[in-house]
Short mmCIF file of C-alpha atoms in Angstrom, two decimals:
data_model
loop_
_atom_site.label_atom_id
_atom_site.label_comp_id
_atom_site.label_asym_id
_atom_site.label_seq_id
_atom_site.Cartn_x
_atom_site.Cartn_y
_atom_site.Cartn_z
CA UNK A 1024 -10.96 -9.36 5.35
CA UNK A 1025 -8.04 -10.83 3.79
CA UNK A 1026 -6.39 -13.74 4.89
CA UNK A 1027 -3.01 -15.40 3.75
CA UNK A 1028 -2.36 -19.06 4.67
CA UNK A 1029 0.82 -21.05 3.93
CA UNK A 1030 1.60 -18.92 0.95
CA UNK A 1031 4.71 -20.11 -1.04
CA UNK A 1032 6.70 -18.60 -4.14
CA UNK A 1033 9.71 -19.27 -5.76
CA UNK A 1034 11.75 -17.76 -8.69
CA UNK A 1035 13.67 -20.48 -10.01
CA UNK A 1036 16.27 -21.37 -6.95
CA UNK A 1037 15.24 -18.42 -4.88
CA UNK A 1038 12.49 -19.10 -2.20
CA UNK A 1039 10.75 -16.01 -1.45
CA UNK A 1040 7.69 -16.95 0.59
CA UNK A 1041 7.82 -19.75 2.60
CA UNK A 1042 4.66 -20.17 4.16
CA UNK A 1043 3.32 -17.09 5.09
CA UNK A 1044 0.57 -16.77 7.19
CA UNK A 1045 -0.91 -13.65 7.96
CA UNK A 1046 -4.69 -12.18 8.60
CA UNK A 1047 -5.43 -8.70 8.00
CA UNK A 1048 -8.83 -7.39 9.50
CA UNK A 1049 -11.46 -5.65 7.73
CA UNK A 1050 -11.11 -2.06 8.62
CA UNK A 1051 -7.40 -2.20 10.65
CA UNK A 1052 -4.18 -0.66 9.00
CA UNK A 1053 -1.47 -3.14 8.73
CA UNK A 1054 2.08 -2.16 7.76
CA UNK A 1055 4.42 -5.23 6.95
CA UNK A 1056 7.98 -4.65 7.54
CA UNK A 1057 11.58 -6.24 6.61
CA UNK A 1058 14.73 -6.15 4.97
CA UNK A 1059 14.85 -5.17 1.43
CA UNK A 1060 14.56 -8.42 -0.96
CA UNK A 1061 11.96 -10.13 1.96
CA UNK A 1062 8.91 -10.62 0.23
CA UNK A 1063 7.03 -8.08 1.26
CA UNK A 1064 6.03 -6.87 -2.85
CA UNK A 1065 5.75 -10.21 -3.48
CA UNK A 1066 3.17 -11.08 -0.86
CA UNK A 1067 0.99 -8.29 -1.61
CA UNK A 1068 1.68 -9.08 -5.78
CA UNK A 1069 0.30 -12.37 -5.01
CA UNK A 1070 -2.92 -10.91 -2.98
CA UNK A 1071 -3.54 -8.83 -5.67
CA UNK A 1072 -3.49 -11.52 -8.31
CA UNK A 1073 -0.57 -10.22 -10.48
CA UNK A 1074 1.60 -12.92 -9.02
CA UNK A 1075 0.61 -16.79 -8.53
CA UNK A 1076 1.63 -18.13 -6.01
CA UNK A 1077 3.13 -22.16 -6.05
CA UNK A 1078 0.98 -23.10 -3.14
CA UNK A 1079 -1.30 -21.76 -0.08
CA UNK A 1080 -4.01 -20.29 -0.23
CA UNK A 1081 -5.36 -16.50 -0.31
CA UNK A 1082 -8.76 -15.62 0.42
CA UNK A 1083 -10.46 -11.86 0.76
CA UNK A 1084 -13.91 -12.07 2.65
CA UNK A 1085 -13.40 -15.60 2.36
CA UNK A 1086 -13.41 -16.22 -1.19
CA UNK A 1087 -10.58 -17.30 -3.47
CA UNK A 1088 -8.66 -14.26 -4.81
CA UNK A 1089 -7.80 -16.58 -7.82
CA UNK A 1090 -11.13 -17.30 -8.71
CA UNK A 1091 -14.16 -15.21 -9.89
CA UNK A 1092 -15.15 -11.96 -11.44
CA UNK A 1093 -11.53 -9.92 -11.78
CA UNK A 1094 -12.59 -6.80 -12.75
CA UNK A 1095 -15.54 -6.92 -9.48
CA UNK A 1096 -12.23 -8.00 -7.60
CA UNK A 1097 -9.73 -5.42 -8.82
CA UNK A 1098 -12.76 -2.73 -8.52
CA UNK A 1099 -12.67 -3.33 -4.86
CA UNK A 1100 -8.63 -1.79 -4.13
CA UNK A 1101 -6.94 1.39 -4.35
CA UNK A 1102 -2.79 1.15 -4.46
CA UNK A 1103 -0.34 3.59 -3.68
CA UNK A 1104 2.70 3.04 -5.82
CA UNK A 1105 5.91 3.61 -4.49
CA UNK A 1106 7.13 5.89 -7.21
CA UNK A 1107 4.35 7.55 -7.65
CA UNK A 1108 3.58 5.92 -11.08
CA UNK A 1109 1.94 8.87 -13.01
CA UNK A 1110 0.88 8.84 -16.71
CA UNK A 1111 3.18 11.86 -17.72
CA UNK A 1112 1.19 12.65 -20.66
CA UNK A 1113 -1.93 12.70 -18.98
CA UNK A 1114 -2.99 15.95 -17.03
CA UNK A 1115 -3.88 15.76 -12.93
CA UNK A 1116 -7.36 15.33 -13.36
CA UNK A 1117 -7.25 12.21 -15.49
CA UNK A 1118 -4.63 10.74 -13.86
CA UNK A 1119 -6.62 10.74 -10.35
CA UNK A 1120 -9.47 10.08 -12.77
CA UNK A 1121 -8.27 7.14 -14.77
CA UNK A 1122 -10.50 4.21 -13.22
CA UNK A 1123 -13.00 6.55 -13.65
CA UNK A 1124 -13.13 7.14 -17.32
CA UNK A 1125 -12.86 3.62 -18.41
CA UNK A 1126 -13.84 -0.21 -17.47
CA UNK A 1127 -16.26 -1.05 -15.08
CA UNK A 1128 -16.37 2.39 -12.98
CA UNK A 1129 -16.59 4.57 -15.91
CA UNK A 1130 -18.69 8.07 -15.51
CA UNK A 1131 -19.06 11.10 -17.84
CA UNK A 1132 -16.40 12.91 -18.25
CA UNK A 1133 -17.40 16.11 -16.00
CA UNK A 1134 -18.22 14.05 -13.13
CA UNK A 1135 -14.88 11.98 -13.12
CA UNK A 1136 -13.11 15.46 -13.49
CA UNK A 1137 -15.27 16.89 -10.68
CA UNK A 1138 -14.52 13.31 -8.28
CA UNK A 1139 -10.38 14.24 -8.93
CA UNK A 1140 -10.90 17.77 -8.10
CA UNK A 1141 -12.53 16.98 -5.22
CA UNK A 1142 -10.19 13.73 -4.23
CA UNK A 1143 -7.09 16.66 -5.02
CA UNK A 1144 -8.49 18.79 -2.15
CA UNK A 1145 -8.69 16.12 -0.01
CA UNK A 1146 -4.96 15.79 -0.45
CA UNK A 1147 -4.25 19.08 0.13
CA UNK A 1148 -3.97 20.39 -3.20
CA UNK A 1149 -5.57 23.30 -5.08
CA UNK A 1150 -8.15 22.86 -7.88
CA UNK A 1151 -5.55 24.90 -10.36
CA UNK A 1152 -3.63 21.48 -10.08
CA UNK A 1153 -5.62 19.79 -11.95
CA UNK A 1154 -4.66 20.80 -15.41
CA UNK A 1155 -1.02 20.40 -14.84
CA UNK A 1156 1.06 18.07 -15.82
CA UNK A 1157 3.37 15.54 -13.40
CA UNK A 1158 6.20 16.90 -14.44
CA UNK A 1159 5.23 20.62 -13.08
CA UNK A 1160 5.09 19.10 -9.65
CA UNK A 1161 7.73 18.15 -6.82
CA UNK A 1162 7.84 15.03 -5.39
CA UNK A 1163 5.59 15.66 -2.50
CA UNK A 1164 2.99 17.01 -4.31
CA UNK A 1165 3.44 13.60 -6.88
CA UNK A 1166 2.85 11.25 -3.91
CA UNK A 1167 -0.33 13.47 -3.08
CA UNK A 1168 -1.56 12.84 -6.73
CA UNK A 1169 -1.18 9.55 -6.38
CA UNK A 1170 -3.03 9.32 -3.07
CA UNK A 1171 -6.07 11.13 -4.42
CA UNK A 1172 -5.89 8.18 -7.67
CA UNK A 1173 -5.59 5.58 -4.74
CA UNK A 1174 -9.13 7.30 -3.40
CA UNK A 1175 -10.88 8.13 -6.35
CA UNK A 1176 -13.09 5.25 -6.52
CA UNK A 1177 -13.47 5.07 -3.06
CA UNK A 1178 -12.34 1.59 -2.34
CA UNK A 1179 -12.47 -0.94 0.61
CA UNK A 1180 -8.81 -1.93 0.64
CA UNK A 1181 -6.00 0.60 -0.29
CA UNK A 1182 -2.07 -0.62 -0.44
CA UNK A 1183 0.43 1.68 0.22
CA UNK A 1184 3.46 0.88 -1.37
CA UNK A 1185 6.35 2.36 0.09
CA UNK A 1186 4.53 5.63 0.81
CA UNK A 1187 7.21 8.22 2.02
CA UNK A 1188 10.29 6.97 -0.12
CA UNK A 1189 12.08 10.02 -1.26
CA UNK A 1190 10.10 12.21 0.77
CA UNK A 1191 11.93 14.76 3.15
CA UNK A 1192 11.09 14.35 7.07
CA UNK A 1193 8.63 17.08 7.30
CA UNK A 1194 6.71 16.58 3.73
CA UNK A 1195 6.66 12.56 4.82
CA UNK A 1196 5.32 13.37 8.32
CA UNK A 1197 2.84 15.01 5.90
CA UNK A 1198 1.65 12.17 3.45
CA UNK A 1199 1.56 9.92 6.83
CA UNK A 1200 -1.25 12.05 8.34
CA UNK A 1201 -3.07 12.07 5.37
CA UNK A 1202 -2.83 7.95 5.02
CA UNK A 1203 -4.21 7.92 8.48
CA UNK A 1204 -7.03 10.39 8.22
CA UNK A 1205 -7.89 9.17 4.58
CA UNK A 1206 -8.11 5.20 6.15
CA UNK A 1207 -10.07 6.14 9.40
CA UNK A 1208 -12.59 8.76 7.67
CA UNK A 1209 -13.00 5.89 4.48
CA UNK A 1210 -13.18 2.74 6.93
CA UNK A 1211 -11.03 1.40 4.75
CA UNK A 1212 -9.19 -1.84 5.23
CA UNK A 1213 -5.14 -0.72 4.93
CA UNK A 1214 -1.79 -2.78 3.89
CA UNK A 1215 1.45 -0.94 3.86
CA UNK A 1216 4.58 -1.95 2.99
CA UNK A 1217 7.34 0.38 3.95
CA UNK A 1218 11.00 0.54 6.15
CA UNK A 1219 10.13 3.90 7.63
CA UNK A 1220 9.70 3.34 11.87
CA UNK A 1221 8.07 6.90 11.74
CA UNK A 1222 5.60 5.79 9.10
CA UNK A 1223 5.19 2.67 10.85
CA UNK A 1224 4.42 4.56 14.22
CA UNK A 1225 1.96 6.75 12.60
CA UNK A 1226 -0.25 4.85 10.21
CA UNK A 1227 -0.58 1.32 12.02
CA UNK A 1228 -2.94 -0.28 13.90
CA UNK A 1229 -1.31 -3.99 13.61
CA UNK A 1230 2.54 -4.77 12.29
CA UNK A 1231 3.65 -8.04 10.88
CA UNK A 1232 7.78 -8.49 10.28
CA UNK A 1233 8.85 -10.19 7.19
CA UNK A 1234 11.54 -12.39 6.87
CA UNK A 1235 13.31 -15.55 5.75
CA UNK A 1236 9.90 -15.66 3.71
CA UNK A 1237 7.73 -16.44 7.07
CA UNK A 1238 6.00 -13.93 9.48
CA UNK A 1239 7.86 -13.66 11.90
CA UNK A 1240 6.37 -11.57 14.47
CA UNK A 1241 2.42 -9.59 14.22
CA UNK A 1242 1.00 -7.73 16.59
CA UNK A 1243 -0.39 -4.53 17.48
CA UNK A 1244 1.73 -1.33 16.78
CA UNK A 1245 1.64 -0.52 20.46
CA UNK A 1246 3.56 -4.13 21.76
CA UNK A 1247 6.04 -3.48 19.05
CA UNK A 1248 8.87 -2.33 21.08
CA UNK A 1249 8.43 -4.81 23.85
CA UNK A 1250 7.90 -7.25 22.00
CA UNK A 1251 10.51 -9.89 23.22
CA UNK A 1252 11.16 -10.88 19.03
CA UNK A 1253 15.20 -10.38 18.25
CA UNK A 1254 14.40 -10.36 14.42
CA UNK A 1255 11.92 -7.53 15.34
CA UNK A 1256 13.47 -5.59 17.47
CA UNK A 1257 17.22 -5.52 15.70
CA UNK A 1258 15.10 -4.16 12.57
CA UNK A 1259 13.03 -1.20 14.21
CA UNK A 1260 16.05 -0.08 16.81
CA UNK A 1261 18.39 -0.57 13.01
CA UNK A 1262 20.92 -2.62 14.89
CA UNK A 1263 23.89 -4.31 12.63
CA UNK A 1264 24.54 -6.74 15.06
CA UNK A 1265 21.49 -9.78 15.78
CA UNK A 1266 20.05 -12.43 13.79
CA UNK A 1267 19.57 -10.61 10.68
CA UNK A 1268 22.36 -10.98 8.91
CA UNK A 1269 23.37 -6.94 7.39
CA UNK A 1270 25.04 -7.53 3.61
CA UNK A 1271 28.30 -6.20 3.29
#
């Protein structure tokens, strides 16, 4: 479904992506992994169309992602932000809501309140949330917000950025079962980015390792620990020594 060949970006001196290549099937969950500083926002910036990038080519169902109808294009993802990235003046409701009461996906106001109640459930959380406001809720129950938003308009593709950062074990063991259920029962086609094995284990079907701005490894979740790739396997056994080079 999407397919990134020989992508390249640079900011100023610093060469990010350096040809990456990389196919992601239509409904297969792929989690890219890597150092911190890798790429790995970048690449999926650049798929999205919020970054350019300075050569290679990205195509979703074979067309241009750079060319044609945005709003169709845009209309066709759900993202999971990593910080959960809720409008704090806006109630529950609107926030899962808020492709739904405006642009091209717009419906009365009841139903797109009735859609977030229902996407809320989904998540595991009680209708009473609605009317609340972010700042009444924990953490956990913020990412689960955000996953019903990343539902709402039930989309093809959903990104998951960074899905279980400042979640505790038990409450990310949580949000990774739902990711998984969500993606199989939608068919959706699934991109995470994320430095959690245990998330990594749970929610992928394929893995691709980031680094030096190049893919260096992809395969199926299951070869990932005999994989025979150093870069690969220093990063999910979190060696120090190999031929990533730790910062310190």
């Amino acid at each position: 479904m999407i397919e990134l060949m020989d992508v390249h970006k640079a900011f100023g001196s610093k060469r990010v992506l350096q040809g990456v290549n990389l196919t992601i099937e239509s409904g297969t969950s792929l989690v890219i992994i890597g150092g911190s500083g890798t790429g790995k926002s970048v690449a999926l910036k650049c798929i999205l169309g919020l970054i350019k990038p300075d050569s290679g080519t990205i195509t979703l169902d074979g067309q241009d992602v750079s060319k044609g109808d945005r709003d169709a294009f845009l209309a066709r993802f759900g993202m999971l932000f990593q910080g959960g990235a809720l409008f704090d003046s806006l109630p529950v409701w609107q926030n899962v809501a808020f492709r739904l009461l405006r642009g091209s996906l717009k419906r009365p106001k009841d139903e797109a309140r009735d859609i977030a109640i229902e996407k809320l459930r989904r998540v595991g959380l009680k209708p009473d949330t609605a009317d609340l406001y972010p700042s009444e809720l924990s953490g956990g129950m913020q990412k689960r917000v955000g996953l019903a938003r990343a539902i709402a308009a039930e989309p093809e593709i959903i990104f998951f950025d960074e899905p279980t950062t400042g979640l505790d074990p038990i409450m990310a063991g949580v949000i990774n079962e739902l990711i998984r259920e969500i993606v199989t029962e939608m068919g959706a086609t699934a991109m995470t980015i994320t430095h959690d094995m245990t998330s990594v284990r749970a929610i992928a079907d394929n893995v691709a390792m980031l680094h030096d701005g190049v893919i260096k490894w992809t395969g199926p979740v299951a070869d990932m620990d005999n994989s025979g790739d150093p870069y690969l396997d220093q990063f999910i056994h979190g060696r120090a020594e190999g031929p990533i080079e730790a910062v310190r």
